[in-house]
Every structure is written in C-alpha cells, then in structure tokens.
Tab-separated table of C-alpha atoms in Angstrom:
chain	number	residue	atom	x	y	z
A	1	MET	CA	-2.151	-61.636	47.713
A	2	LYS	CA	0.402	-61.368	44.892
A	3	LYS	CA	-0.691	-64.738	43.550
A	4	VAL	CA	-4.327	-63.587	43.505
A	5	ILE	CA	-3.378	-60.427	41.583
A	6	LEU	CA	-1.270	-62.393	39.080
A	7	ILE	CA	-4.081	-64.891	38.525
A	8	ALA	CA	-6.566	-62.058	37.984
A	9	LEU	CA	-4.266	-60.337	35.505
A	10	ALA	CA	-3.713	-63.585	33.624
A	11	SER	CA	-7.473	-64.190	33.495
A	12	PHE	CA	-8.128	-60.726	32.095
A	13	GLY	CA	-5.377	-61.260	29.521
A	14	ILE	CA	-6.950	-64.519	28.375
A	15	MET	CA	-10.390	-62.908	28.198
A	16	ALA	CA	-9.011	-59.990	26.174
A	17	ALA	CA	-7.343	-62.369	23.725
A	18	ASN	CA	-10.579	-64.315	23.409
A	19	ALA	CA	-12.542	-61.112	22.777
A	20	GLN	CA	-10.345	-60.341	19.736
A	21	GLN	CA	-11.157	-63.656	18.084
A	22	ALA	CA	-13.445	-63.366	15.058
A	23	ILE	CA	-16.594	-65.420	15.723
A	24	GLU	CA	-19.622	-65.711	13.476
A	25	THR	CA	-22.811	-65.187	15.501
A	26	PRO	CA	-25.942	-66.917	14.163
A	27	SER	CA	-29.396	-65.357	14.282
A	28	PHE	CA	-31.602	-65.265	17.392
A	29	ASP	CA	-33.356	-68.517	16.521
A	30	ALA	CA	-30.048	-70.440	16.672
A	31	ASN	CA	-28.098	-71.830	19.666
A	32	TRP	CA	-31.180	-73.183	21.438
A	33	SER	CA	-31.063	-76.514	23.232
A	34	LEU	CA	-33.637	-78.738	24.898
A	35	GLY	CA	-32.937	-81.574	27.315
A	36	ILE	CA	-34.209	-84.003	29.910
A	37	ASP	CA	-32.648	-84.742	33.295
A	38	ALA	CA	-32.927	-87.695	35.660
A	39	GLY	CA	-31.191	-88.608	38.909
A	40	GLY	CA	-31.606	-88.247	42.640
A	41	THR	CA	-32.117	-85.650	45.364
A	42	THR	CA	-31.715	-85.736	49.136
A	43	THR	CA	-31.754	-83.353	52.087
A	44	LEU	CA	-28.577	-81.910	53.592
A	45	GLN	CA	-29.796	-82.067	57.187
A	46	LYS	CA	-32.127	-84.096	59.453
A	47	HIS	CA	-31.751	-87.359	57.590
A	48	LYS	CA	-30.822	-90.782	58.942
A	49	SER	CA	-28.873	-91.807	55.856
A	50	PHE	CA	-27.670	-89.532	53.037
A	51	LEU	CA	-28.124	-92.195	50.373
A	52	ARG	CA	-31.039	-94.080	51.948
A	53	GLU	CA	-33.243	-90.970	51.934
A	54	MET	CA	-32.230	-90.027	48.383
A	55	ARG	CA	-35.225	-90.145	46.080
A	56	GLY	CA	-35.613	-90.023	42.330
A	57	ALA	CA	-35.831	-86.745	40.401
A	58	VAL	CA	-36.696	-85.873	36.798
A	59	GLY	CA	-36.623	-82.596	34.932
A	60	LEU	CA	-36.559	-80.585	31.715
A	61	HIS	CA	-34.440	-77.649	30.652
A	62	LEU	CA	-34.481	-75.141	27.773
A	63	GLN	CA	-31.397	-73.020	27.128
A	64	LYS	CA	-30.243	-70.236	24.801
A	65	LYS	CA	-26.541	-69.453	24.310
A	66	LEU	CA	-25.950	-65.725	24.092
A	67	SER	CA	-22.220	-66.155	23.424
A	68	PRO	CA	-19.714	-69.019	23.579
A	69	ALA	CA	-19.279	-68.287	27.298
A	70	PHE	CA	-22.727	-67.183	28.513
A	71	ALA	CA	-26.202	-68.723	28.354
A	72	LEU	CA	-29.667	-68.230	29.847
A	73	GLY	CA	-32.220	-70.957	30.447
A	74	ALA	CA	-35.362	-72.176	32.155
A	75	GLU	CA	-35.797	-75.480	33.951
A	76	ALA	CA	-38.339	-77.563	35.804
A	77	ALA	CA	-37.749	-80.536	38.140
A	78	TRP	CA	-39.862	-82.962	40.206
A	79	SER	CA	-38.799	-85.283	43.010
A	80	VAL	CA	-40.478	-88.712	43.270
A	81	ASN	CA	-41.975	-89.728	46.640
A	82	THR	CA	-39.900	-92.840	47.420
A	83	SER	CA	-38.553	-91.996	50.915
A	84	LYS	CA	-39.245	-90.025	54.082
A	85	TRP	CA	-37.774	-86.557	54.575
A	86	TYR	CA	-37.555	-84.987	58.022
A	87	GLY	CA	-39.364	-88.090	59.389
A	88	TYR	CA	-42.486	-87.584	57.276
A	89	ARG	CA	-43.783	-88.718	53.927
A	90	THR	CA	-46.201	-86.981	51.564
A	91	SER	CA	-49.315	-88.607	50.159
A	92	THR	CA	-48.567	-87.808	46.490
A	93	MET	CA	-46.306	-89.435	43.896
A	94	PHE	CA	-44.379	-86.188	43.292
A	95	ASP	CA	-43.744	-84.481	46.591
A	96	ASN	CA	-41.697	-81.441	45.495
A	97	SER	CA	-41.317	-79.416	42.327
A	98	TYR	CA	-39.187	-76.514	41.152
A	99	VAL	CA	-39.611	-74.152	38.175
A	100	GLY	CA	-37.035	-71.417	37.632
A	101	VAL	CA	-34.617	-69.556	35.414
A	102	TYR	CA	-30.843	-69.711	35.474
A	103	GLY	CA	-27.672	-68.362	33.952
A	104	ALA	CA	-24.734	-70.517	32.876
A	105	ILE	CA	-21.072	-69.599	32.408
A	106	ASN	CA	-18.870	-71.916	30.335
A	107	LEU	CA	-15.566	-71.766	32.201
A	108	HIS	CA	-13.550	-73.319	29.374
A	109	ASN	CA	-14.752	-70.818	26.773
A	110	LEU	CA	-14.519	-67.908	29.207
A	111	PHE	CA	-10.917	-68.486	30.246
A	112	GLY	CA	-9.595	-70.743	27.496
A	113	GLY	CA	-11.071	-69.039	24.455
A	114	PHE	CA	-13.493	-70.332	21.849
A	115	VAL	CA	-12.279	-73.463	20.046
A	116	CYS	CA	-13.286	-73.491	16.379
A	117	GLU	CA	-13.507	-77.275	16.088
A	118	GLY	CA	-15.436	-77.558	19.370
A	119	ARG	CA	-14.572	-79.162	22.702
A	120	LYS	CA	-15.319	-82.736	23.696
A	121	PHE	CA	-15.574	-81.749	27.363
A	122	ASP	CA	-16.336	-78.509	29.193
A	123	ILE	CA	-17.575	-77.312	32.577
A	124	GLU	CA	-20.359	-74.814	33.258
A	125	ILE	CA	-21.203	-73.055	36.500
A	126	THR	CA	-24.913	-72.345	36.921
A	127	GLY	CA	-27.014	-70.215	39.229
A	128	GLY	CA	-30.702	-69.443	39.304
A	129	ALA	CA	-33.880	-68.879	41.252
A	130	GLY	CA	-37.523	-69.846	40.979
A	131	TRP	CA	-40.718	-71.196	42.462
A	132	GLY	CA	-40.686	-74.233	44.699
A	133	HIS	CA	-43.747	-76.227	45.712
A	134	SER	CA	-44.262	-78.956	48.317
A	135	TYR	CA	-47.213	-81.273	47.741
A	136	ALA	CA	-49.526	-82.440	50.582
A	137	ASN	CA	-46.989	-82.293	53.395
A	138	ALA	CA	-48.095	-84.707	56.119
A	139	GLY	CA	-46.093	-83.143	58.943
A	140	PRO	CA	-47.413	-82.398	62.434
A	141	ASN	CA	-50.290	-79.982	61.907
A	142	GLN	CA	-53.922	-79.692	62.862
A	143	ASP	CA	-55.334	-79.350	59.360
A	144	GLY	CA	-54.070	-82.512	57.665
A	145	PRO	CA	-51.760	-82.628	54.627
A	146	LYS	CA	-51.203	-79.201	53.067
A	147	ASP	CA	-49.376	-77.887	49.997
A	148	TYR	CA	-47.160	-74.829	50.326
A	149	ASN	CA	-45.045	-72.638	48.034
A	150	PHE	CA	-41.601	-71.232	48.657
A	151	PHE	CA	-38.963	-69.141	46.955
A	152	ALA	CA	-35.876	-71.188	46.034
A	153	THR	CA	-32.365	-70.515	44.765
A	154	LYS	CA	-30.006	-72.961	43.129
A	155	MET	CA	-26.267	-73.269	42.381
A	156	GLY	CA	-24.482	-76.044	40.554
A	157	LEU	CA	-21.991	-77.358	38.020
A	158	ASN	CA	-22.512	-79.042	34.665
A	159	PHE	CA	-19.845	-81.511	33.486
A	160	ASN	CA	-20.622	-81.687	29.764
A	161	PHE	CA	-19.488	-84.437	27.413
A	162	ASN	CA	-20.103	-83.205	23.866
A	163	ILE	CA	-20.696	-86.311	21.744
A	164	ASN	CA	-21.104	-84.252	18.576
A	165	GLU	CA	-22.400	-80.861	17.493
A	166	HIS	CA	-25.961	-81.733	18.530
A	167	ILE	CA	-25.759	-84.257	21.405
A	168	THR	CA	-24.446	-83.468	24.913
A	169	LEU	CA	-24.440	-85.767	27.949
A	170	SER	CA	-24.004	-84.120	31.345
A	171	ILE	CA	-23.424	-84.843	35.015
A	172	LYS	CA	-25.102	-82.061	37.000
A	173	PRO	CA	-24.508	-81.767	40.761
A	174	SER	CA	-26.297	-78.842	42.450
A	175	VAL	CA	-27.642	-77.516	45.749
A	176	SER	CA	-31.098	-75.918	46.182
A	177	TRP	CA	-32.142	-73.714	49.081
A	178	ASN	CA	-35.661	-73.079	50.359
A	179	MET	CA	-35.359	-69.342	51.081
A	180	THR	CA	-38.747	-68.792	52.730
A	181	GLY	CA	-39.779	-72.079	54.356
A	182	GLY	CA	-43.433	-73.122	54.644
A	183	LYS	CA	-46.399	-73.011	56.988
A	184	TYR	CA	-45.376	-76.246	58.740
A	185	GLN	CA	-41.646	-76.176	57.960
A	186	SER	CA	-40.294	-72.759	58.888
A	187	LEU	CA	-36.687	-71.820	58.374
A	188	ASP	CA	-34.364	-71.951	61.344
A	189	ILE	CA	-32.125	-69.020	60.449
A	190	GLU	CA	-31.478	-67.383	63.774
A	191	GLN	CA	-27.733	-67.689	63.202
A	192	THR	CA	-27.708	-66.338	59.645
A	193	SER	CA	-28.977	-63.248	57.808
A	194	ALA	CA	-30.280	-65.202	54.807
A	195	GLY	CA	-31.800	-68.534	53.954
A	196	TYR	CA	-28.498	-70.098	52.844
A	197	THR	CA	-28.415	-72.779	55.502
A	198	ARG	CA	-28.462	-76.576	55.429
A	199	HIS	CA	-31.937	-76.582	56.958
A	200	LEU	CA	-34.404	-77.377	54.127
A	201	ALA	CA	-31.545	-77.422	51.571
A	202	THR	CA	-31.242	-80.310	49.133
A	203	PHE	CA	-28.376	-81.841	47.197
A	204	ASN	CA	-29.179	-82.963	43.649
A	205	ILE	CA	-27.220	-85.160	41.271
A	206	LEU	CA	-28.724	-85.494	37.788
A	207	GLY	CA	-27.701	-86.891	34.466
A	208	GLY	CA	-28.729	-84.838	31.464
A	209	PHE	CA	-29.363	-85.540	27.797
A	210	THR	CA	-29.391	-82.350	25.676
A	211	TYR	CA	-30.124	-81.826	22.003
A	212	ASN	CA	-28.479	-78.680	20.595
A	213	PHE	CA	-30.336	-77.053	17.705
A	214	GLY	CA	-27.988	-75.564	15.106
A	215	PRO	CA	-26.363	-73.581	13.810
A	216	THR	CA	-23.906	-72.776	16.577
A	217	PHE	CA	-21.024	-70.334	16.949
A	218	LYS	CA	-18.250	-70.710	14.384
A	219	CYS	CA	-14.901	-69.075	13.733
A	220	ALA	CA	-15.153	-66.502	10.970
A	221	ASP	CA	-13.065	-67.074	7.838
A	222	THR	CA	-10.588	-64.208	7.744
A	223	ASP	CA	-8.070	-63.134	5.113
A	224	ARG	CA	-5.099	-61.600	6.913
A	225	GLY	CA	-4.070	-59.613	3.846
A	226	GLU	CA	-7.567	-58.235	3.406
A	227	ILE	CA	-7.732	-57.271	7.071
A	228	ASP	CA	-4.360	-55.498	6.840
A	229	ALA	CA	-5.530	-53.625	3.742
A	230	LEU	CA	-8.739	-52.571	5.481
A	231	ASN	CA	-6.782	-51.429	8.536
A	232	ALA	CA	-4.449	-49.419	6.311
A	233	LYS	CA	-7.437	-47.817	4.583
A	234	ILE	CA	-9.019	-47.008	7.936
A	235	ASN	CA	-5.785	-45.374	9.126
A	236	SER	CA	-5.578	-43.385	5.878
A	237	LEU	CA	-9.154	-42.181	6.279
A	238	ARG	CA	-8.415	-41.219	9.875
A	239	ASN	CA	-5.435	-39.150	8.713
A	240	GLU	CA	-7.584	-37.473	6.067
A	241	LEU	CA	-10.214	-36.752	8.691
A	242	ASP	CA	-7.597	-35.215	11.003
A	243	ALA	CA	-6.344	-33.038	8.134
A	244	CYS	CA	-9.901	-31.927	7.308
A	245	LEU	CA	-10.550	-31.118	10.954
A	246	ALA	CA	-7.340	-29.087	11.130
A	247	ALA	CA	-8.243	-27.199	7.935
A	248	THR	CA	-11.739	-26.577	9.262
A	249	ALA	CA	-10.327	-25.224	12.516
A	250	ALA	CA	-7.992	-22.905	10.587
A	251	ASN	CA	-10.839	-21.651	8.372
A	252	GLU	CA	-13.025	-21.092	11.413
A	253	ALA	CA	-10.235	-19.096	13.072
A	254	ARG	CA	-9.779	-17.009	9.900
A	255	ALA	CA	-13.539	-16.444	9.661
A	256	ALA	CA	-13.617	-15.351	13.295
A	257	ALA	CA	-10.741	-12.929	12.680
A	258	LEU	CA	-12.468	-11.468	9.606
A	259	ALA	CA	-15.721	-11.173	11.530
A	260	ALA	CA	-13.913	-9.318	14.310
A	261	GLU	CA	-12.229	-7.027	11.766
A	262	LEU	CA	-15.545	-6.347	10.050
A	263	GLU	CA	-17.196	-5.590	13.369
A	264	ALA	CA	-14.353	-3.187	14.185
A	265	CYS	CA	-14.851	-1.489	10.833
A	266	LYS	CA	-18.571	-1.134	11.482
A	267	ASN	CA	-17.930	0.458	14.874
A	268	ARG	CA	-15.167	2.770	13.643
A	269	LYS	CA	-16.180	6.295	12.732
A	270	PRO	CA	-15.503	7.064	9.049
A	271	GLU	CA	-12.516	9.326	8.547
A	272	VAL	CA	-13.286	10.210	4.927
A	273	VAL	CA	-16.812	11.548	5.359
A	274	LYS	CA	-16.173	15.319	5.458
A	275	GLN	CA	-18.970	16.906	3.552
A	276	ILE	CA	-17.979	15.439	0.219
A	277	SER	CA	-19.977	18.045	-1.653
A	278	ASP	CA	-18.092	20.942	-0.071
A	279	ASN	CA	-14.482	19.800	0.274
A	280	ALA	CA	-11.767	18.999	-2.183
A	281	GLY	CA	-9.604	15.969	-1.483
A	282	ALA	CA	-12.613	13.721	-0.925
A	283	VAL	CA	-12.009	10.067	-1.830
A	284	ARG	CA	-14.302	7.464	-3.349
A	285	HIS	CA	-13.562	3.748	-3.766
A	286	VAL	CA	-14.893	1.619	-6.591
A	287	PHE	CA	-14.326	-2.076	-5.853
A	288	PHE	CA	-14.043	-4.864	-8.438
A	289	ARG	CA	-14.456	-8.617	-8.468
A	290	PHE	CA	-11.575	-11.073	-8.902
A	291	ASP	CA	-9.968	-10.969	-12.372
A	292	SER	CA	-12.491	-8.345	-13.590
A	293	TYR	CA	-12.495	-4.647	-14.467
A	294	ARG	CA	-16.266	-4.399	-15.044
A	295	ILE	CA	-18.074	-1.997	-12.712
A	296	THR	CA	-20.885	-3.941	-11.031
A	297	SER	CA	-24.380	-2.586	-10.454
A	298	MET	CA	-23.581	-2.316	-6.718
A	299	GLN	CA	-20.563	-0.058	-7.383
A	300	MET	CA	-22.132	2.131	-10.106
A	301	PRO	CA	-23.887	4.432	-7.547
A	302	VAL	CA	-20.429	5.376	-6.222
A	303	VAL	CA	-19.445	6.531	-9.729
A	304	GLY	CA	-22.784	8.356	-9.981
A	305	THR	CA	-22.232	10.385	-6.788
A	306	LEU	CA	-18.738	11.243	-8.022
A	307	ALA	CA	-20.223	12.439	-11.328
A	308	ASP	CA	-22.818	14.547	-9.480
A	309	TYR	CA	-20.067	16.257	-7.516
A	310	LEU	CA	-18.092	17.036	-10.697
A	311	LYS	CA	-21.230	18.437	-12.361
A	312	ASN	CA	-21.970	20.641	-9.358
A	313	HIS	CA	-18.340	21.840	-9.189
A	314	PRO	CA	-17.174	22.671	-12.726
A	315	LYS	CA	-13.666	23.516	-11.617
A	316	ALA	CA	-13.146	20.211	-9.787
A	317	LYS	CA	-11.074	17.403	-11.281
A	318	VAL	CA	-10.620	13.794	-10.296
A	319	ILE	CA	-7.541	11.557	-10.173
A	320	ILE	CA	-8.320	7.830	-10.569
A	321	LYS	CA	-5.712	5.265	-9.526
A	322	GLY	CA	-6.420	1.603	-10.299
A	323	TYR	CA	-5.067	-1.297	-8.220
A	324	ALA	CA	-5.068	-5.072	-8.233
A	325	SER	CA	-4.675	-7.634	-5.439
A	326	PRO	CA	-1.500	-9.773	-5.349
A	327	ASP	CA	-3.477	-12.856	-6.453
A	328	GLY	CA	-2.421	-14.117	-9.886
A	329	PRO	CA	0.460	-13.252	-12.278
A	330	LEU	CA	2.042	-9.816	-11.915
A	331	ASP	CA	1.730	-8.789	-15.583
A	332	VAL	CA	-1.979	-9.648	-15.579
A	333	ASN	CA	-2.509	-7.656	-12.374
A	334	LYS	CA	-0.761	-4.594	-13.875
A	335	ARG	CA	-3.085	-4.690	-16.870
A	336	LEU	CA	-6.090	-5.142	-14.550
A	337	ALA	CA	-5.042	-2.105	-12.481
A	338	SER	CA	-4.893	0.116	-15.577
A	339	ALA	CA	-8.158	-1.304	-16.958
A	340	ARG	CA	-9.966	-0.634	-13.657
A	341	ALA	CA	-8.879	3.019	-13.635
A	342	LYS	CA	-9.894	3.397	-17.291
A	343	ALA	CA	-13.274	1.705	-16.594
A	344	VAL	CA	-14.174	4.415	-14.052
A	345	LYS	CA	-12.997	7.161	-16.394
A	346	ASP	CA	-15.037	5.752	-19.279
A	347	ALA	CA	-18.135	5.516	-17.071
A	348	LEU	CA	-17.767	9.173	-16.007
A	349	THR	CA	-17.158	10.266	-19.598
A	350	TYR	CA	-19.581	8.184	-21.648
A	351	ARG	CA	-22.335	7.467	-19.142
A	352	PHE	CA	-22.414	10.620	-17.054
A	353	GLY	CA	-21.026	13.157	-19.576
A	354	ILE	CA	-17.981	14.387	-17.653
A	355	ALA	CA	-15.288	15.954	-19.840
A	356	ALA	CA	-12.293	13.670	-20.292
A	357	ASP	CA	-9.793	16.500	-19.629
A	358	ARG	CA	-11.136	16.710	-16.055
A	359	ILE	CA	-10.261	13.073	-15.410
A	360	GLN	CA	-6.777	11.607	-14.890
A	361	ALA	CA	-6.690	7.757	-14.880
A	362	GLU	CA	-3.635	5.585	-14.242
A	363	GLY	CA	-2.876	2.042	-13.169
A	364	ASN	CA	-0.744	1.645	-10.050
A	365	GLY	CA	-0.220	-2.129	-10.113
A	366	ILE	CA	-0.476	-4.137	-6.886
A	367	GLY	CA	-2.295	-2.461	-3.999
A	368	ASP	CA	-1.596	-3.003	-0.312
A	369	MET	CA	-3.800	-0.338	1.259
A	370	PHE	CA	-6.086	-2.909	2.898
A	371	SER	CA	-5.259	-5.981	5.020
A	372	GLU	CA	-7.978	-7.905	3.169
A	373	ASN	CA	-6.561	-8.732	-0.262
A	374	SER	CA	-9.941	-8.661	-2.025
A	375	TRP	CA	-10.388	-4.987	-1.034
A	376	ASN	CA	-7.224	-4.085	-2.964
A	377	ARG	CA	-9.083	-4.766	-6.265
A	378	VAL	CA	-10.096	-1.102	-6.361
A	379	SER	CA	-10.021	2.235	-8.170
A	380	ILE	CA	-9.396	5.105	-5.730
A	381	CYS	CA	-10.912	8.395	-6.933
A	382	THR	CA	-9.522	11.605	-5.336
A	383	ILE	CA	-11.229	14.966	-6.062
A	384	GLU	CA	-9.077	18.064	-6.553
A	385	GLU	CA	-10.266	21.683	-6.860
C-alpha cells in the first residue's frame, strides 16, 4: 500500500512539473494526423488455432492532438474473409467492420514531460467505442445468411516509432468486444454483468503508417530575466492593489461612521431652538468653505434671519466669534477666523443696515466645538439683550 501511495505521489509530482513547462499551442487546424493500418485479427475463443484462424485486417484513422499527452480520433477497420470463425464462413470478401471514436493518452508525455526536440519512441494507451457490423453471417439459421449490427468497445496500445516530425510507424495490439451480440450469435454472459468476456471478442495486431500534419507542439522561447521582471511587476501591482483595498475599506468605515453621526444628528432634538425671536442668548452658525471667508448663498439666509431679529429688537446686540478648522498653517487659520467674524459683521452692517456699534466681531483661532473638522470653519453669532 505504501508503495502505491509513493508511486501516486511521484506521478502527481511529475505531472505538476510538466504542467509548469511553457509550451506553444498551435491553432485548431494543427496537430491533425491521418494514417492507414494493416495486420491481422482473430477470435479469443472457439477457435481451433489462434494463428490459423487469424485473418487480414485493414483500416484508417484520423486523430487530433489536444495536448502533448491527450488526443481524440476516429477510426474504421475491416477484416478480410480468409478463414472460418466459430466454425462458419461468411459469403462476402469483408466479413466484419468497425467504425468508432477513441481517446489516446501518451504515457511518455503524461509522466515524463514534453520533450522539446521530440521523442523517437513513445507508447499510447487507447480506448474507444463504436458501431460493429457482421456481413452475411452463414451460421445455423432458418433464413439464410444475414447481416447484423452490434455495439463494440475497444482497448489497446500503440507502440510509436517517430521517424521524423511528420512520419510515424506503429505497432498496435488491441482487443475488441462485441457488447450486444447478434441475432444468430448471442452473448453468453450469464457469469458476468457486462459484455467484457472472451466470447465474441477479437484480438487485433496492426501495423500503422501515420502522416502528422504540422505544426505541432513546441517549447516556448522564454527569457528568464524577463519572466522574473514580470513576476516582480505582478507582485508590486498586487501590493498596490492590497493597499488600495485597505484604503478603500478605511474610507468606507469612515463614511459609515459619518453617516451614523449624521443620522444621529437628524434624530436628535435641537437644543438651540427656543423661540429665537423672543429670547436673548440665541445662537446662529454661519459655516464657511475650506480656506475661505466668503459667505455663500446657502449661508446668507442665516445672516438675514439674524438681521431681522436685530431690527425687531432695537436693544439687542450680537457677539460674533470666528473660528477655523485645524487644517493648514496656524497663522493662516488665525487670519481666517478673524476674517470670517468680520465677514458676518460687514454683511449685517452694509447689506442689512444694522448699526456697527451693536455688533462685536472677533477671531478666536482654531475651533474644536464639533467632532467634524469641516464644521469648525464657522462664525458663531450669540444674541444679547
């Protein structure tokens, strides 16, 4: 058992090494081959002499290599009526025929790897199935000679001698099984669950001549330095991708946190809304964009409502404190804070006609009232009676 496991592991190791080999694969119209076969065939049971009852056989085969190790093909074969089988002889020149498809596995390329310069000798294992036909069987029946069809399977080996890139000579032993029998030659399979029995099975030994149409598989020309450089570039791109994914995940987490904070703010009842028109100490916020002290059109209505309150309450005054976020140089932010307070004062004075002596404006530098830095770019206006 240990030997079987070790052999299996070694086989998988060889196949893995072969899979890593760089092979140039031609187009679909390449790697086709066409050949002729000739030899002999004889039954495996109910014969007086194995060789004496052997009769001639001829055939054709067409094959397409899918890879250095695997191929698919179609074949046809005919046996020549030169001897009796099962004690009877047909009345036609060709007494049996077979047409089928098969798969072939090149054992050398599968387990030994693809050889760039090609092999002079290799072995293939083949297996297939197809349509068998018996011509004018003259066995014991009441109706005279009759043809019949049967389903057949076939297993074999190909010993290939590769003369050059295009010419291959082969020795091809195989066994064919009649899986269904015929009207006058039924299968005797009482002792088996399938038709794989010597009864109505034949042994075939053929010689093959095959012409291989090019081009065939070739080893790819590789530059080790270029491959290493490409691998290094791939690894670098993978690292960059990982970094981008990590940054994306962090940004998504931050966006989710901000969304949750915004949702909380929307659901929270305002604490400042206390009848602004009737109470002193009311607060208004005028927000600014980054690195700007210009009051935007969206913020101007806030200044307008503040001006309305001051007009309706002549004794009221307002204290304006300007702030900046911590983004950017400190000295610039201090100037921005003062400019933002002055911008609100100027709007109240020159646009809405509020007396300047009712307005106190001052810059308070960096603000930290809000957890969101951008909200700290603000002028906070507090009304006093």
